[in-house]
Amino acid sequence: MKRPVAYIAGTGHAVPRRVVTNDDIAAMGLDTNDAWIVERTGIRQRHLAAPDETLTSLAAQASRQAMEQAGVLPGEIDVIVLGTASPDHLLPATAVEVQAALGCSRAAAFDLGAACSGWLYSAIVAESLIAGGSADTVLVIGAEKLSSIVNWKDRNTCVLFGDGAGATVLRRARGGHRGILSSYMRSDGALTQLLWRPAGGNVEPLSPEVMAEGRHCIQMAGREVFKHAVRSMAEATDRALDAARLTANDIDLLIPHQANVRIIDATAKHAGIPPERVFVNVDRYGNTSAATIPIALNEAIQQGRVKEGSTVLFAAFGAGFTWGSLVVRF
Ligand code: UT7
């Protein structure tokens, strides 16, 4: 087990005001129903952002909580890394808008594109910046406004996603055993078309036809993605545990990416972690992509399920494909 170079000093989260239930979605005229959504995904409701609830405002709200909990002032943040697939603007990075909103006058800021693995990848990048001496204090955010990029006529996708932001402050560890004990990340771009936005980028720019067909929105081959998610999350939990020289018995809580309760159950079963040591909130938020893990972590801390001395296993999987894992001692 390596000696930690970075630890999580504070967490926060923010979700939009409006709650939309499965019945609300069915009432939009879509051929779906609460029973199907609950049985196949575990999702009961999600929060959807109003126009004034931007990615920047959600991310900033979550970040203020995380900084307050960490006892860190805006001027102490060296770098902001924002994992997202739904930025407020295509240029510049939303992280820069968050930097301005928070008044982090000394901070470098950039977005990281790893879809649902966005927070996990960002945390590993932050750890590396700290290890390399470029930063002491890094604000690591996972935030999404997926309602802007979902096709509200496509029942295969629109029922799954939600909006929200989670933030964490990573700081240089100064001795002790608290911090990131191991990490793992991988990608496979051979199957990008199973989960992507086909148009709206350079290859097929936005046009009235693209917009009419909804080709700028998320498209997913759900069943195929499901299989890859189960396989990759299982591999990720194995690798992070091996690297930390720990077993499932050492893990106080598994916090997996929240896409589907059936994927979460399969991941926990593979890892040998019983349900009472698995955090699930997909029922209340749906899949908020890069935001699921930091939102779940903040809630787990608020509920007393993660406290000083807890060892937590994180695992993520998303479009790309990208996947990865972390073991962190609090
Ligand atoms: O965030 C990281 C990446 N994302 C994921 O990890 C998501 C991975 N995939 C999944 O979670 C699941 O595959 C879904 C929840 C997306 C779909 O569940 P499924 O059990 O794999 O269903 P399916 O796609 O095999 O569809 C089963 C049936 C189909 O009807 P037929 O062909 O059997 O007649 C679908 O058309 O369910 C139908 N269906 C729906 N029915 C009611 C699909 N979406 C809906 C819906 N409401 N919203």
Tab-separated table of C-alpha atoms and ligand atoms in Angstrom:
chain	number	residue	atom	x	y	z
A	1	MET	CA	0.000	0.000	0.000
A	2	LYS	CA	1.352	3.409	-0.910
A	3	ARG	CA	1.611	6.256	1.532
A	4	PRO	CA	-1.149	8.734	0.644
A	5	VAL	CA	-0.054	11.967	-1.046
A	6	ALA	CA	-3.550	13.473	-1.096
A	7	TYR	CA	-6.653	13.258	1.081
A	8	ILE	CA	-10.256	14.414	0.776
A	9	ALA	CA	-10.582	17.386	3.118
A	10	GLY	CA	-14.146	18.480	2.324
A	11	THR	CA	-17.221	17.562	0.303
A	12	GLY	CA	-20.410	19.246	-0.888
A	13	HIS	CA	-23.266	18.779	-3.299
A	14	ALA	CA	-26.064	20.717	-4.960
A	15	VAL	CA	-29.076	19.614	-6.970
A	16	PRO	CA	-31.724	21.658	-8.787
A	17	ARG	CA	-34.917	22.642	-6.965
A	18	ARG	CA	-37.340	20.776	-9.246
A	19	VAL	CA	-38.054	17.089	-8.584
A	20	VAL	CA	-39.485	15.099	-11.497
A	21	THR	CA	-40.993	11.693	-10.697
A	22	ASN	CA	-41.385	8.757	-13.078
A	23	ASP	CA	-45.114	9.510	-13.222
A	24	ASP	CA	-44.294	13.099	-14.226
A	25	ILE	CA	-42.217	11.767	-17.157
A	26	ALA	CA	-44.976	9.361	-18.214
A	27	ALA	CA	-47.378	12.325	-18.111
A	28	MET	CA	-45.224	14.087	-20.737
A	29	GLY	CA	-46.760	11.673	-23.244
A	30	LEU	CA	-43.898	9.193	-23.310
A	31	ASP	CA	-44.674	5.464	-23.596
A	32	THR	CA	-43.196	4.562	-20.207
A	33	ASN	CA	-44.340	4.000	-16.642
A	34	ASP	CA	-43.124	4.058	-13.053
A	35	ALA	CA	-43.184	0.248	-12.703
A	36	TRP	CA	-40.849	-0.304	-15.697
A	37	ILE	CA	-38.400	2.415	-14.659
A	38	VAL	CA	-38.218	1.245	-11.032
A	39	GLU	CA	-37.861	-2.428	-11.947
A	40	ARG	CA	-35.225	-1.979	-14.683
A	41	THR	CA	-33.208	0.881	-13.105
A	42	GLY	CA	-34.176	1.536	-9.470
A	43	ILE	CA	-34.824	5.194	-10.343
A	44	ARG	CA	-37.912	6.837	-8.768
A	45	GLN	CA	-37.205	10.523	-9.370
A	46	ARG	CA	-34.530	12.951	-10.552
A	47	HIS	CA	-33.814	16.681	-10.153
A	48	LEU	CA	-33.977	18.749	-13.347
A	49	ALA	CA	-32.477	22.215	-13.638
A	50	ALA	CA	-34.332	25.405	-14.517
A	51	PRO	CA	-32.692	27.787	-17.015
A	52	ASP	CA	-31.216	29.895	-14.187
A	53	GLU	CA	-29.658	26.777	-12.613
A	54	THR	CA	-26.560	26.554	-14.777
A	55	LEU	CA	-23.767	24.017	-14.508
A	56	THR	CA	-21.623	26.830	-13.132
A	57	SER	CA	-24.133	27.754	-10.416
A	58	LEU	CA	-24.657	24.138	-9.307
A	59	ALA	CA	-20.913	23.439	-9.302
A	60	ALA	CA	-20.174	26.648	-7.395
A	61	GLN	CA	-22.835	25.884	-4.775
A	62	ALA	CA	-21.418	22.388	-4.193
A	63	SER	CA	-17.873	23.782	-4.122
A	64	ARG	CA	-18.637	26.439	-1.493
A	65	GLN	CA	-19.856	23.678	0.853
A	66	ALA	CA	-16.793	21.532	0.169
A	67	MET	CA	-14.418	24.465	0.749
A	68	GLU	CA	-16.199	25.467	3.943
A	69	GLN	CA	-16.040	21.909	5.262
A	70	ALA	CA	-12.335	21.736	4.375
A	71	GLY	CA	-11.690	25.139	5.975
A	72	VAL	CA	-10.199	26.372	2.709
A	73	LEU	CA	-10.530	29.939	1.408
A	74	PRO	CA	-11.029	30.623	-2.334
A	75	GLY	CA	-7.518	32.075	-2.594
A	76	GLU	CA	-6.007	28.812	-1.345
A	77	ILE	CA	-7.278	26.721	-4.288
A	78	ASP	CA	-4.402	26.006	-6.707
A	79	VAL	CA	-6.336	24.116	-9.389
A	80	ILE	CA	-9.982	23.428	-10.245
A	81	VAL	CA	-10.686	20.226	-12.193
A	82	LEU	CA	-14.284	19.832	-13.336
A	83	GLY	CA	-15.413	16.481	-14.712
A	84	THR	CA	-18.394	17.045	-16.997
A	85	ALA	CA	-20.013	16.023	-20.270
A	86	SER	CA	-22.499	18.910	-20.285
A	87	PRO	CA	-20.571	22.214	-20.072
A	88	ASP	CA	-22.368	25.573	-20.015
A	89	HIS	CA	-20.434	26.664	-23.109
A	90	LEU	CA	-18.353	24.736	-25.638
A	91	LEU	CA	-15.638	27.356	-25.128
A	92	PRO	CA	-14.236	28.135	-22.581
A	93	ALA	CA	-14.239	25.399	-19.963
A	94	THR	CA	-16.951	25.656	-17.313
A	95	ALA	CA	-14.224	25.235	-14.663
A	96	VAL	CA	-13.065	28.760	-15.518
A	97	GLU	CA	-16.566	30.127	-14.930
A	98	VAL	CA	-16.605	28.315	-11.574
A	99	GLN	CA	-13.207	29.867	-10.777
A	100	ALA	CA	-14.670	33.329	-11.326
A	101	ALA	CA	-17.894	32.575	-9.425
A	102	LEU	CA	-15.908	31.384	-6.386
A	103	GLY	CA	-13.210	34.063	-6.583
A	104	CYS	CA	-10.395	31.502	-6.658
A	105	SER	CA	-7.936	34.167	-7.766
A	106	ARG	CA	-4.832	31.931	-7.881
A	107	ALA	CA	-6.408	28.848	-9.454
A	108	ALA	CA	-5.747	27.193	-12.788
A	109	ALA	CA	-8.983	25.663	-14.062
A	110	PHE	CA	-9.952	23.115	-16.691
A	111	ASP	CA	-12.682	20.637	-17.585
A	112	LEU	CA	-12.035	16.939	-17.882
A	113	GLY	CA	-14.058	14.826	-20.320
A	114	ALA	CA	-14.469	11.271	-19.108
A	115	ALA	CA	-18.281	11.161	-18.955
A	116	CYS	CA	-19.551	9.237	-15.920
A	117	SER	CA	-15.962	8.556	-14.793
A	118	GLY	CA	-15.342	12.319	-14.769
A	119	TRP	CA	-15.038	12.891	-11.011
A	120	LEU	CA	-12.965	9.759	-10.498
A	121	TYR	CA	-10.552	10.608	-13.326
A	122	SER	CA	-10.389	14.199	-12.023
A	123	ALA	CA	-9.528	13.039	-8.509
A	124	ILE	CA	-6.657	10.940	-9.885
A	125	VAL	CA	-5.394	13.912	-11.929
A	126	ALA	CA	-5.591	16.083	-8.798
A	127	GLU	CA	-3.639	13.519	-6.806
A	128	SER	CA	-0.982	13.504	-9.537
A	129	LEU	CA	-0.758	17.323	-9.542
A	130	ILE	CA	-0.218	17.209	-5.794
A	131	ALA	CA	2.326	14.373	-6.066
A	132	GLY	CA	4.224	16.281	-8.768
A	133	GLY	CA	4.413	19.439	-6.668
A	134	SER	CA	2.240	21.611	-8.951
A	135	ALA	CA	-0.518	22.005	-6.370
A	136	ASP	CA	-1.288	21.607	-2.676
A	137	THR	CA	-5.050	22.138	-2.762
A	138	VAL	CA	-7.260	21.078	-5.664
A	139	LEU	CA	-11.017	21.536	-6.040
A	140	VAL	CA	-12.334	18.418	-7.784
A	141	ILE	CA	-15.890	18.679	-9.094
A	142	GLY	CA	-18.231	16.322	-10.922
A	143	ALA	CA	-21.210	18.228	-12.331
A	144	GLU	CA	-23.814	17.733	-15.038
A	145	LYS	CA	-26.820	19.415	-16.575
A	146	LEU	CA	-27.764	16.367	-18.633
A	147	SER	CA	-31.346	17.574	-19.102
A	148	SER	CA	-29.894	19.942	-21.753
A	149	ILE	CA	-28.445	17.103	-23.835
A	150	VAL	CA	-31.130	14.447	-23.414
A	151	ASN	CA	-33.738	13.772	-26.101
A	152	TRP	CA	-37.024	14.161	-24.219
A	153	LYS	CA	-38.785	12.066	-26.877
A	154	ASP	CA	-36.467	9.059	-26.414
A	155	ARG	CA	-37.722	6.816	-23.608
A	156	ASN	CA	-34.537	4.697	-23.868
A	157	THR	CA	-32.500	7.538	-22.378
A	158	CYS	CA	-34.538	10.424	-20.965
A	159	VAL	CA	-35.897	8.471	-17.984
A	160	LEU	CA	-32.360	7.633	-16.837
A	161	PHE	CA	-30.612	10.930	-16.331
A	162	GLY	CA	-30.665	13.827	-13.879
A	163	ASP	CA	-28.861	17.081	-13.061
A	164	GLY	CA	-26.582	17.857	-10.112
A	165	ALA	CA	-23.115	18.646	-8.836
A	166	GLY	CA	-20.735	17.205	-6.272
A	167	ALA	CA	-17.489	18.767	-5.115
A	168	THR	CA	-14.476	17.646	-3.125
A	169	VAL	CA	-11.358	19.436	-1.900
A	170	LEU	CA	-8.192	17.370	-2.194
A	171	ARG	CA	-5.199	18.486	-0.128
A	172	ARG	CA	-1.605	17.371	0.274
A	173	ALA	CA	-1.351	14.667	2.937
A	174	ARG	CA	1.202	15.465	5.609
A	175	GLY	CA	1.922	12.067	7.124
A	176	GLY	CA	-0.639	9.654	8.535
A	177	HIS	CA	-2.714	7.065	6.739
A	178	ARG	CA	-5.604	9.246	5.588
A	179	GLY	CA	-5.959	9.695	1.844
A	180	ILE	CA	-5.962	7.927	-1.518
A	181	LEU	CA	-4.541	4.429	-1.010
A	182	SER	CA	-4.848	3.192	-4.597
A	183	SER	CA	-6.266	4.146	-7.965
A	184	TYR	CA	-6.996	2.575	-11.330
A	185	MET	CA	-8.244	3.968	-14.638
A	186	ARG	CA	-8.753	2.608	-18.125
A	187	SER	CA	-10.468	3.409	-21.431
A	188	ASP	CA	-11.614	1.665	-24.597
A	189	GLY	CA	-12.657	3.873	-27.493
A	190	ALA	CA	-13.455	1.044	-29.888
A	191	LEU	CA	-17.142	1.123	-29.014
A	192	THR	CA	-17.829	4.850	-28.726
A	193	GLN	CA	-21.076	4.562	-30.669
A	194	LEU	CA	-22.771	2.531	-27.956
A	195	LEU	CA	-23.079	5.695	-25.850
A	196	TRP	CA	-22.518	9.045	-27.494
A	197	ARG	CA	-23.859	12.233	-29.026
A	198	PRO	CA	-23.480	11.514	-32.755
A	199	ALA	CA	-23.763	15.116	-33.979
A	200	GLY	CA	-23.133	18.651	-32.831
A	201	GLY	CA	-19.333	18.367	-32.890
A	202	ASN	CA	-16.806	18.835	-35.726
A	203	VAL	CA	-17.710	15.696	-37.671
A	204	GLU	CA	-21.368	16.581	-38.039
A	205	PRO	CA	-22.000	20.166	-36.938
A	206	LEU	CA	-25.315	21.378	-35.585
A	207	SER	CA	-27.920	21.969	-38.295
A	208	PRO	CA	-31.720	22.189	-38.365
A	209	GLU	CA	-31.820	18.522	-39.518
A	210	VAL	CA	-29.562	17.378	-36.675
A	211	MET	CA	-31.721	19.245	-34.155
A	212	ALA	CA	-34.988	17.922	-35.626
A	213	GLU	CA	-33.728	14.330	-35.418
A	214	GLY	CA	-32.243	14.851	-31.952
A	215	ARG	CA	-28.845	13.607	-33.159
A	216	HIS	CA	-27.085	16.156	-30.925
A	217	CYS	CA	-28.545	14.388	-27.875
A	218	ILE	CA	-27.334	11.352	-25.930
A	219	GLN	CA	-27.947	8.031	-27.668
A	220	MET	CA	-27.314	4.728	-25.931
A	221	ALA	CA	-27.501	1.023	-26.743
A	222	GLY	CA	-28.594	0.279	-23.172
A	223	ARG	CA	-28.291	-3.501	-23.097
A	224	GLU	CA	-24.764	-3.488	-24.580
A	225	VAL	CA	-23.606	-0.689	-22.285
A	226	PHE	CA	-25.039	-2.582	-19.327
A	227	LYS	CA	-22.842	-5.629	-20.050
A	228	HIS	CA	-19.690	-3.527	-20.393
A	229	ALA	CA	-20.521	-1.576	-17.241
A	230	VAL	CA	-20.890	-4.736	-15.149
A	231	ARG	CA	-17.640	-6.228	-16.501
A	232	SER	CA	-15.583	-3.048	-16.170
A	233	MET	CA	-16.816	-2.062	-12.720
A	234	ALA	CA	-15.970	-5.582	-11.501
A	235	GLU	CA	-12.469	-5.327	-12.948
A	236	ALA	CA	-12.041	-1.856	-11.447
A	237	THR	CA	-12.961	-2.950	-7.914
A	238	ASP	CA	-10.532	-5.895	-8.154
A	239	ARG	CA	-7.647	-3.702	-9.354
A	240	ALA	CA	-8.059	-0.978	-6.700
A	241	LEU	CA	-8.366	-3.524	-3.884
A	242	ASP	CA	-5.294	-5.437	-5.127
A	243	ALA	CA	-3.248	-2.244	-5.427
A	244	ALA	CA	-4.213	-1.202	-1.898
A	245	ARG	CA	-3.516	-4.762	-0.662
A	246	LEU	CA	-6.985	-4.876	0.841
A	247	THR	CA	-9.929	-7.264	0.612
A	248	ALA	CA	-13.683	-6.661	0.615
A	249	ASN	CA	-13.664	-7.183	4.402
A	250	ASP	CA	-11.534	-4.055	4.798
A	251	ILE	CA	-14.042	-1.866	2.932
A	252	ASP	CA	-16.503	0.040	5.119
A	253	LEU	CA	-18.482	1.414	2.175
A	254	LEU	CA	-18.633	0.889	-1.592
A	255	ILE	CA	-19.657	4.071	-3.417
A	256	PRO	CA	-20.224	3.063	-7.044
A	257	HIS	CA	-21.336	5.203	-9.976
A	258	GLN	CA	-25.124	5.448	-9.801
A	259	ALA	CA	-26.490	4.491	-13.234
A	260	ASN	CA	-28.675	1.504	-12.477
A	261	VAL	CA	-29.306	-0.375	-9.239
A	262	ARG	CA	-28.820	-3.677	-11.082
A	263	ILE	CA	-25.270	-2.648	-12.109
A	264	ILE	CA	-24.589	-1.550	-8.523
A	265	ASP	CA	-25.839	-4.906	-7.166
A	266	ALA	CA	-23.707	-6.868	-9.649
A	267	THR	CA	-20.619	-4.814	-8.773
A	268	ALA	CA	-21.123	-5.303	-5.042
A	269	LYS	CA	-21.754	-9.027	-5.473
A	270	HIS	CA	-18.589	-9.460	-7.530
A	271	ALA	CA	-16.541	-7.558	-4.970
A	272	GLY	CA	-18.090	-9.574	-2.109
A	273	ILE	CA	-19.445	-6.486	-0.341
A	274	PRO	CA	-22.859	-6.980	1.348
A	275	PRO	CA	-25.740	-4.553	0.573
A	276	GLU	CA	-25.504	-2.795	3.953
A	277	ARG	CA	-22.016	-1.611	2.962
A	278	VAL	CA	-23.079	-0.257	-0.446
A	279	PHE	CA	-24.273	3.317	-0.969
A	280	VAL	CA	-27.289	3.772	-3.266
A	281	ASN	CA	-29.087	7.019	-4.088
A	282	VAL	CA	-29.906	6.430	-7.774
A	283	ASP	CA	-33.558	6.156	-6.697
A	284	ARG	CA	-33.602	9.886	-5.819
A	285	TYR	CA	-31.287	11.440	-8.413
A	286	GLY	CA	-31.155	9.113	-11.430
A	287	ASN	CA	-27.849	9.011	-13.289
A	288	THR	CA	-26.086	12.365	-12.900
A	289	SER	CA	-22.996	11.043	-14.718
A	290	ALA	CA	-19.810	12.663	-13.346
A	291	ALA	CA	-21.748	13.994	-10.353
A	292	THR	CA	-23.056	10.689	-8.963
A	293	ILE	CA	-20.015	9.720	-6.898
A	294	PRO	CA	-19.264	13.088	-5.226
A	295	ILE	CA	-22.989	13.586	-4.454
A	296	ALA	CA	-23.124	10.099	-2.941
A	297	LEU	CA	-19.937	10.699	-0.951
A	298	ASN	CA	-21.287	13.919	0.537
A	299	GLU	CA	-24.555	12.231	1.483
A	300	ALA	CA	-22.677	9.253	2.980
A	301	ILE	CA	-20.671	11.659	5.161
A	302	GLN	CA	-23.831	13.573	6.163
A	303	GLN	CA	-25.482	10.262	7.133
A	304	GLY	CA	-22.472	9.188	9.213
A	305	ARG	CA	-21.774	6.233	6.907
A	306	VAL	CA	-18.306	7.628	6.140
A	307	LYS	CA	-16.390	8.965	9.120
A	308	GLU	CA	-12.824	9.323	10.297
A	309	GLY	CA	-11.026	6.021	9.736
A	310	SER	CA	-13.540	4.695	7.147
A	311	THR	CA	-12.099	2.944	4.108
A	312	VAL	CA	-14.166	3.608	0.980
A	313	LEU	CA	-14.028	1.915	-2.422
A	314	PHE	CA	-15.187	4.000	-5.396
A	315	ALA	CA	-15.878	2.567	-8.869
A	316	ALA	CA	-17.042	4.343	-12.017
A	317	PHE	CA	-17.923	3.523	-15.622
A	318	GLY	CA	-19.029	5.781	-18.448
A	319	ALA	CA	-19.152	6.725	-22.107
A	320	GLY	CA	-15.917	6.257	-23.986
A	321	PHE	CA	-15.782	3.752	-22.529
A	322	THR	CA	-13.941	4.995	-19.470
A	323	TRP	CA	-13.779	3.288	-16.097
A	324	GLY	CA	-11.782	3.338	-12.908
A	325	SER	CA	-11.649	2.972	-9.153
A	326	LEU	CA	-10.189	4.452	-5.996
A	327	VAL	CA	-9.643	3.291	-2.447
A	328	VAL	CA	-9.651	6.182	0.016
A	329	ARG	CA	-9.180	6.227	3.788
A	330	PHE	CA	-10.980	9.083	5.584
B	1	UT7	O1	-23.760	5.893	-16.886
B	1	UT7	C1	-22.979	4.942	-17.501
B	1	UT7	C2	-23.538	4.315	-18.671
B	1	UT7	N1	-24.906	3.932	-18.622
B	1	UT7	C3	-25.297	2.771	-18.085
B	1	UT7	O2	-24.571	2.117	-17.392
B	1	UT7	C4	-26.682	2.279	-18.415
B	1	UT7	C5	-26.623	0.839	-18.854
B	1	UT7	N2	-27.886	0.278	-19.293
B	1	UT7	C6	-28.973	0.142	-18.507
B	1	UT7	O3	-28.999	0.582	-17.363
B	1	UT7	C7	-30.155	-0.652	-19.036
B	1	UT7	O4	-29.757	-1.351	-20.193
B	1	UT7	C8	-31.377	0.228	-19.371
B	1	UT7	C9	-32.031	0.704	-18.090
B	1	UT7	C10	-30.968	1.407	-20.232
B	1	UT7	C11	-32.417	-0.585	-20.128
B	1	UT7	O5	-32.789	-1.730	-19.382
B	1	UT7	P1	-32.821	-3.162	-20.071
B	1	UT7	O6	-33.315	-4.100	-19.066
B	1	UT7	O7	-31.457	-3.417	-20.636
B	1	UT7	O8	-33.913	-2.981	-21.168
B	1	UT7	P2	-33.787	-3.142	-22.756
B	1	UT7	O9	-33.005	-2.016	-23.324
B	1	UT7	O10	-33.330	-4.533	-23.037
B	1	UT7	O11	-35.279	-2.979	-23.160
B	1	UT7	C12	-36.302	-3.913	-22.744
B	1	UT7	C13	-37.636	-3.447	-23.241
B	1	UT7	C14	-37.610	-3.059	-24.733
B	1	UT7	O12	-38.829	-3.457	-25.313
B	1	UT7	P3	-38.909	-4.809	-26.178
B	1	UT7	O13	-37.883	-4.632	-27.269
B	1	UT7	O14	-38.543	-5.908	-25.242
B	1	UT7	O15	-40.318	-4.810	-26.644
B	1	UT7	C15	-37.533	-1.552	-24.690
B	1	UT7	O16	-38.076	-0.958	-25.842
B	1	UT7	O17	-38.045	-2.271	-22.541
B	1	UT7	C16	-38.375	-1.232	-23.473
B	1	UT7	N3	-38.053	0.065	-22.887
B	1	UT7	C17	-38.914	0.739	-22.112
B	1	UT7	N4	-40.160	0.475	-21.676
B	1	UT7	C18	-40.759	1.373	-20.897
B	1	UT7	C19	-36.909	0.785	-23.006
B	1	UT7	N5	-37.006	1.930	-22.304
B	1	UT7	C20	-38.247	1.928	-21.750
B	1	UT7	C21	-38.925	2.838	-20.915
B	1	UT7	N6	-40.174	2.516	-20.499
B	1	UT7	N7	-38.362	4.000	-20.496
